[in-house]
GROMACS .gro file of C-alpha atoms in nm:
model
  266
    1UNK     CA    1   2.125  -1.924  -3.321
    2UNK     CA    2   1.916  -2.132  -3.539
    3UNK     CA    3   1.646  -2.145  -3.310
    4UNK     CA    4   1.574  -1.757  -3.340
    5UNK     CA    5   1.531  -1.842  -3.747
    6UNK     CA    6   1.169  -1.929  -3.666
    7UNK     CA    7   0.942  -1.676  -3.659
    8UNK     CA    8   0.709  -1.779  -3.422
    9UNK     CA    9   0.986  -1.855  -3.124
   10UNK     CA   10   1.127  -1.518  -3.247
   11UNK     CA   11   0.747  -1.383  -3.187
   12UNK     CA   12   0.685  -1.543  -2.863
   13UNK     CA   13   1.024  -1.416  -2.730
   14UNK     CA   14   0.879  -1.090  -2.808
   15UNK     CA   15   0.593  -1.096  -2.691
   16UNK     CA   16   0.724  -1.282  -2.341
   17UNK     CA   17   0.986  -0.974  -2.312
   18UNK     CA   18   0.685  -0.732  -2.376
   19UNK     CA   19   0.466  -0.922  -2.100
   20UNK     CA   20   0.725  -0.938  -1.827
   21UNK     CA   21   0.755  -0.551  -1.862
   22UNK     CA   22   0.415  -0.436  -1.933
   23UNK     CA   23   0.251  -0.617  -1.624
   24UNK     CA   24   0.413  -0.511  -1.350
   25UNK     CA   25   0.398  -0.140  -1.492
   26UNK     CA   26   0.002  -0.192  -1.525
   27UNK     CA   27   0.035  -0.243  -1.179
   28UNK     CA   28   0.107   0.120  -1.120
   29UNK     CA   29  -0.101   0.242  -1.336
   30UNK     CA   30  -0.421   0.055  -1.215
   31UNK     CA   31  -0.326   0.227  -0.820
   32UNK     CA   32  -0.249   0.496  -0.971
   33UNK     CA   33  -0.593   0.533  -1.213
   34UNK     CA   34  -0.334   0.624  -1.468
   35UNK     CA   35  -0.544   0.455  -1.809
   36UNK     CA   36  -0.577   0.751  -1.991
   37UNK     CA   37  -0.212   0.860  -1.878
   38UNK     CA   38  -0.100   0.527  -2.045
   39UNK     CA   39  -0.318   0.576  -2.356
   40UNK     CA   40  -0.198   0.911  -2.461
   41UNK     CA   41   0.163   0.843  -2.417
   42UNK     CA   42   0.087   0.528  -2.638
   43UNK     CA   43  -0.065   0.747  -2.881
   44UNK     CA   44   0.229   1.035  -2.928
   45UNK     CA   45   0.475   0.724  -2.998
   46UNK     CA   46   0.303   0.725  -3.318
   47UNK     CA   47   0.433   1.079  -3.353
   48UNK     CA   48   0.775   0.940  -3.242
   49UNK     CA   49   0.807   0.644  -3.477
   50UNK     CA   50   0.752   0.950  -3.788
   51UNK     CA   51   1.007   1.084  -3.669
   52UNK     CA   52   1.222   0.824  -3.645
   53UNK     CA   53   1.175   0.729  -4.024
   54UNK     CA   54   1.193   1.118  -4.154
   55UNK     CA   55   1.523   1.148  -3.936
   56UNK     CA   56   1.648   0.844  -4.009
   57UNK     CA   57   1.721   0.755  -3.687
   58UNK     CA   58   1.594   0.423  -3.449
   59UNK     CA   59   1.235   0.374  -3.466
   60UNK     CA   60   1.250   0.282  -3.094
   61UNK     CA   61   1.467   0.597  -3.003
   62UNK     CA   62   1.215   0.823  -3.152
   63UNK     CA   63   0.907   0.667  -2.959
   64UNK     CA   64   1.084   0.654  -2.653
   65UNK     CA   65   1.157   1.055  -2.679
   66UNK     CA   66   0.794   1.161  -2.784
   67UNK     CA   67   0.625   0.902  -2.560
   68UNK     CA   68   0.892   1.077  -2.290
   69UNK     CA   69   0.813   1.419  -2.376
   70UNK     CA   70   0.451   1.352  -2.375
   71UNK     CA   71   0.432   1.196  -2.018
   72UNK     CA   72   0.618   1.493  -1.888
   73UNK     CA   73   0.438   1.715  -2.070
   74UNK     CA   74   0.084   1.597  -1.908
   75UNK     CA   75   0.300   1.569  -1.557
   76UNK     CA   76   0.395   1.940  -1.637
   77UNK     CA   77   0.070   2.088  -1.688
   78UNK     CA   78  -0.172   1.855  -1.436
   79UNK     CA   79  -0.319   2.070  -1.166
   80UNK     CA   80  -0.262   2.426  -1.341
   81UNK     CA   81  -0.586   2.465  -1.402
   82UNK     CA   82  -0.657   2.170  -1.663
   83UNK     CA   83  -0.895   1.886  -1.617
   84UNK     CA   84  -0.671   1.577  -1.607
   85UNK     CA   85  -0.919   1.374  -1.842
   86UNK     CA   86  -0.932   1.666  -2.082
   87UNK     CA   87  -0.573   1.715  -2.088
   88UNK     CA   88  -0.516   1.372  -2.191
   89UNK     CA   89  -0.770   1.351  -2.411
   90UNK     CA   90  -0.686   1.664  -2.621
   91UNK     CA   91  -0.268   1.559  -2.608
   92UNK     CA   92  -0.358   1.203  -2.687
   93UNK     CA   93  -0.540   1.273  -2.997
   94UNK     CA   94  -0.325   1.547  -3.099
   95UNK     CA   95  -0.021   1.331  -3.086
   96UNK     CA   96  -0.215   1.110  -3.277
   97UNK     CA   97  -0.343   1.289  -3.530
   98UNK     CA   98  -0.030   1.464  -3.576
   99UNK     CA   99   0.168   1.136  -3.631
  100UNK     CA  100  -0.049   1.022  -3.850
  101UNK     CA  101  -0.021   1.361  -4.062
  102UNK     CA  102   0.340   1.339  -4.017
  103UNK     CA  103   0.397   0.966  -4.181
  104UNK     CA  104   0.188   1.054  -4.442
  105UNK     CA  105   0.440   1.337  -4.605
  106UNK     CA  106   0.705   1.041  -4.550
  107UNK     CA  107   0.713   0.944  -4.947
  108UNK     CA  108   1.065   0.835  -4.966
  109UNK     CA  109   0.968   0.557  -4.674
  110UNK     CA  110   0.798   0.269  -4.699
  111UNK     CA  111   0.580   0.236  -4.426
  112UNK     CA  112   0.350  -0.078  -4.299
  113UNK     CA  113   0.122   0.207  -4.074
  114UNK     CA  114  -0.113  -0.140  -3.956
  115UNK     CA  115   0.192  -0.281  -3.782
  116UNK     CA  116   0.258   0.070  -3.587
  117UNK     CA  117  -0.162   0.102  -3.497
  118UNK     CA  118  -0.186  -0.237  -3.420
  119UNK     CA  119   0.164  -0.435  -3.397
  120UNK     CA  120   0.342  -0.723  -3.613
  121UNK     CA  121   0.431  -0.952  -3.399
  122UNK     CA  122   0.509  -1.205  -3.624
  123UNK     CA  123   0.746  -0.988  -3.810
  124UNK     CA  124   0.982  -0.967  -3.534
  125UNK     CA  125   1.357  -0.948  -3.625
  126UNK     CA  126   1.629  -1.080  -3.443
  127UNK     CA  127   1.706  -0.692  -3.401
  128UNK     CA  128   1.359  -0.620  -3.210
  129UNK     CA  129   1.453  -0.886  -3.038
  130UNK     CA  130   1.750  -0.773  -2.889
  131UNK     CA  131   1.589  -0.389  -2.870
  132UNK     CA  132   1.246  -0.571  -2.676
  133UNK     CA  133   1.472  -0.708  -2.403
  134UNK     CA  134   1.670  -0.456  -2.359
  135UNK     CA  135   1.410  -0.220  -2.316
  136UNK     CA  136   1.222  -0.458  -2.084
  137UNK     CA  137   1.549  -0.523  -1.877
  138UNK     CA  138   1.590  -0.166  -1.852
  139UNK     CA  139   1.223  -0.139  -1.719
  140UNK     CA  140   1.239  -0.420  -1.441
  141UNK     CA  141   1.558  -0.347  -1.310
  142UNK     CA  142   1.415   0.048  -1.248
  143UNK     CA  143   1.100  -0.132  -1.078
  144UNK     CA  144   1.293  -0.357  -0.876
  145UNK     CA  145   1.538  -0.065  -0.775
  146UNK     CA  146   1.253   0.172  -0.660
  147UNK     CA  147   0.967  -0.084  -0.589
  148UNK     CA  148   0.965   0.015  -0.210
  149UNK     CA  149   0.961   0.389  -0.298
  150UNK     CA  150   0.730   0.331  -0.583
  151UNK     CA  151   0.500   0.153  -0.403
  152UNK     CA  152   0.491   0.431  -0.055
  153UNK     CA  153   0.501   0.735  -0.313
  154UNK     CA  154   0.143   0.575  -0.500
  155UNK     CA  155  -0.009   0.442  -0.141
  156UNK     CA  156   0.051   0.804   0.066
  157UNK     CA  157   0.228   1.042  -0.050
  158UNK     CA  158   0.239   1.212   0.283
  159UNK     CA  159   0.416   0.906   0.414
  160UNK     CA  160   0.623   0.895   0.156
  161UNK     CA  161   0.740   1.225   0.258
  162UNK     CA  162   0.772   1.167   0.611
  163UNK     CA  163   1.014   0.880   0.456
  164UNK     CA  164   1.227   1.092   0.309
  165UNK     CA  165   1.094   1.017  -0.026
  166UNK     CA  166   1.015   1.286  -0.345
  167UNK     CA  167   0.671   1.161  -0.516
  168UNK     CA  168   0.761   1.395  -0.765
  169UNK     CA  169   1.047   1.196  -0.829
  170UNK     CA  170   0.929   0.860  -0.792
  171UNK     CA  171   0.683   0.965  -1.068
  172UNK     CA  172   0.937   1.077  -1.312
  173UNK     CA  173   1.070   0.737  -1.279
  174UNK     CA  174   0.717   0.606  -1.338
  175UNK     CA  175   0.702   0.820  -1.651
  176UNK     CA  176   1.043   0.658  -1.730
  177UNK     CA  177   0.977   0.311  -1.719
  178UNK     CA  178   0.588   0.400  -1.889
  179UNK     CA  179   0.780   0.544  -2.188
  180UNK     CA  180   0.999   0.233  -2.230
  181UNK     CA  181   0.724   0.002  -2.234
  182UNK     CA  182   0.533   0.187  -2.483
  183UNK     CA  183   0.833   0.203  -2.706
  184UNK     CA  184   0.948  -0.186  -2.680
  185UNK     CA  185   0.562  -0.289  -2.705
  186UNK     CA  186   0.498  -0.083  -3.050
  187UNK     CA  187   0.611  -0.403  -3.293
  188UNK     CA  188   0.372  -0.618  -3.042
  189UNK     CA  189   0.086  -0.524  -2.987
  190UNK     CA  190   0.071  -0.145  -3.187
  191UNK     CA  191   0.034   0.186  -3.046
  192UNK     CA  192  -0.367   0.148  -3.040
  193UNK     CA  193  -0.369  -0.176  -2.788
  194UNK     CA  194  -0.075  -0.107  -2.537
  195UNK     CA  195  -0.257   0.028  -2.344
  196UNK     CA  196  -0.463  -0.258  -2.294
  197UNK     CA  197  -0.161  -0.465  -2.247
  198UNK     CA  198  -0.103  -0.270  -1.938
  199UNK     CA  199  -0.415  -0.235  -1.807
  200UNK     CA  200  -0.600  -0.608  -1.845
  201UNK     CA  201  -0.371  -0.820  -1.705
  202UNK     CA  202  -0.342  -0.559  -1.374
  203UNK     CA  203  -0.718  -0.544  -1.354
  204UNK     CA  204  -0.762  -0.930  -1.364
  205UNK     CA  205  -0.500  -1.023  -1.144
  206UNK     CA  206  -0.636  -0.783  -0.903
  207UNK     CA  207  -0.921  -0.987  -0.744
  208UNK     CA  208  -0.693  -1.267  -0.640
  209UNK     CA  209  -0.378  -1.080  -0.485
  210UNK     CA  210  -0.334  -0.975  -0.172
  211UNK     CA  211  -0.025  -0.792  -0.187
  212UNK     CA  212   0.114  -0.536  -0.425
  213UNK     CA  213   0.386  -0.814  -0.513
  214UNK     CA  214   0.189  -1.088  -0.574
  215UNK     CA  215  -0.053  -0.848  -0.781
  216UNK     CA  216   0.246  -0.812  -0.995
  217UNK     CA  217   0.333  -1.154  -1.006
  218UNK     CA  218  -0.026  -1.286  -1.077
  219UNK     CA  219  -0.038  -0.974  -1.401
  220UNK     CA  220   0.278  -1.094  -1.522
  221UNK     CA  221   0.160  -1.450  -1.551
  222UNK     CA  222  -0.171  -1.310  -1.703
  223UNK     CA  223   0.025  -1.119  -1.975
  224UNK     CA  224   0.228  -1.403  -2.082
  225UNK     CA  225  -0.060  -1.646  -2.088
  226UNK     CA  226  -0.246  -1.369  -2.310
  227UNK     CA  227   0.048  -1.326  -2.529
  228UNK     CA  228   0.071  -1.738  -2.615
  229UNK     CA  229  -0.288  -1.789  -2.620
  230UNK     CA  230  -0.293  -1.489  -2.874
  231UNK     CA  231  -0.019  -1.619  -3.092
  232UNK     CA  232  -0.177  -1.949  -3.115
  233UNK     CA  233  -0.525  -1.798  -3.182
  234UNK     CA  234  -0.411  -1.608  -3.425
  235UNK     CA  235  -0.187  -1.845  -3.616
  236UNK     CA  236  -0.527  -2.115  -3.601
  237UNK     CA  237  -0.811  -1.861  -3.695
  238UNK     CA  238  -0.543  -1.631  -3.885
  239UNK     CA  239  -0.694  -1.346  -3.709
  240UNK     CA  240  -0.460  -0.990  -3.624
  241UNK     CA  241  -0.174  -1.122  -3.378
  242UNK     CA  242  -0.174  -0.783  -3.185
  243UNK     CA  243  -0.550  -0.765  -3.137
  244UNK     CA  244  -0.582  -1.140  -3.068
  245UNK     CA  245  -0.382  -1.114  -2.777
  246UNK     CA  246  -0.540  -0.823  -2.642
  247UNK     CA  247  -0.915  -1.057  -2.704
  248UNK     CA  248  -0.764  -1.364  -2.486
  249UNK     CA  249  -0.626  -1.110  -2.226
  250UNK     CA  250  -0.996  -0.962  -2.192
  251UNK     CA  251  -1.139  -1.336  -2.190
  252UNK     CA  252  -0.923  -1.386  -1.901
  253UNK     CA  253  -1.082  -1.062  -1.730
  254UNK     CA  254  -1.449  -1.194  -1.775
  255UNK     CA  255  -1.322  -1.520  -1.609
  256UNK     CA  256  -1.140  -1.371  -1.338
  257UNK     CA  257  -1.479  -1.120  -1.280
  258UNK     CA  258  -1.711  -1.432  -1.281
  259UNK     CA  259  -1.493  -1.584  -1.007
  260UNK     CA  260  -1.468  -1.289  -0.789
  261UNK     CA  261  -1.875  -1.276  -0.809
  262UNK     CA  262  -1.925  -1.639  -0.700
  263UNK     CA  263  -1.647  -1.604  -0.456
  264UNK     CA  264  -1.844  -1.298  -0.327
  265UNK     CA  265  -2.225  -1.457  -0.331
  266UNK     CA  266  -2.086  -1.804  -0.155
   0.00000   0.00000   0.00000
């Protein structure tokens, strides 16, 4: 298709894909107070992407793994005895540090490691394209399948069981669809700023829903306002696309915190 020859479509495409699946996961993770569970599997798909280019195999098969193994790892080991913060903390920067280490013995590759940290939006191939919304698909069609479950297992768990529901379960899935969305959001937005991606738009659409549906609805339409406003700000004040977005996403925060306080004082 000729229109996918421009770059910017081809960007906001990406970025729309990225939105629709990021918002309703932040969802979870805001009821869930899973930030720091977001940011360190964000952080090992650095590790992921090395290994991808060293193995020569998909750069979005090898984040999805390591972001995989690292959410299962931290779902492994929580409660035996570690401090959930410091858990993260220490596997987040690890992964980190260890991709990092790992991409820089990768001689034989020429790597861009700014678009990774921080994303390339506006190098987005018809490829990523097709890799974004997949991934995204794949991520809305497991919340849409196991929103009722989802939603009982984070509320009360003990209801959940009484339901006939595993949490344990319905948090693998979590970890699941988490691990996606890191993966497809890496060319956006970079491995340093998904997390934000999945935590603003939750956190601002918060104030104004009243159900966990419309909560999701409201973050979704954050996100994709956040991603245009970014592209355009970026493009007009040729500022970082990735970090850009994550700057209008954050103005929309203040905004939607400003309203909630006069709503509150009136």
């Amino acid at each position: 298709m000729a229109l996918l020859d421009d770059f910017l479509i081809r960007a906001m495409l990406a970025g729309i894909g990225v939105a629709l699946a990021a918002a309703p996961m932040g969802c979870f993770v805001v009821w869930r107070r899973m930030a720091y569970f977001g940011d360190a599997t964000a952080h090992a798909a650095i590790l992921g992407v090395a290994l991808a280019l060293a193995l020569d195999i998909p750069v979005f098969g090898g984040a999805v793994a390591v972001a995989l193994v690292m959410a299962l790892t931290v779902s492994t080991l929580a409660g035996r005895g570690y401090s959930m913060d410091t858990l993260l903390g220490v596997l987040a920067h690890s992964a980190l540090a260890f991709g990092l280490v790992a991409v820089s013995f990768l001689t034989d590759v020429r790597i861009d490691l700014m678009a990774y940290l921080f994303g390339d939006i506006l190098a987005v191939s018809r490829g990523d394209l097709a890799v974004i919304w997949g991934g995204a698909g794949l991520v809305l069609v497991l919340l849409a399948w196991r929103w009722q479950a989802l939603l009982t297992a984070t509320l009360n768990p003990d209801l959940a069981y009484a339901s006939g529901i595993d949490p344990r379960r319905e948090q693998l899935i979590l970890t699941l669809a988490l691990a996606l969305v890191v993966a497809v959001a890496i060319k956006v937005v970079g491995v340093l700023l998904i997390a934000a991606l999945l935590l603003i738009p939750a956190a601002t659409a918060r104030p104004f829903a009243r159900s966990p549906e419309q909560m999701a609805g409201i973050a979704t339409v954050v996100a994709v306002v956040s991603v245009l406003g970014g592209l355009q700000a970026s493009l007009h004040y040729n500022t970082p696309t990735g970090p850009s977005i994550v700057c209008v996403a954050a103005g929309l925060f203040i905004l939607s915190s400003l309203a909630r306080g006069l709503r509150q004082s009136a």
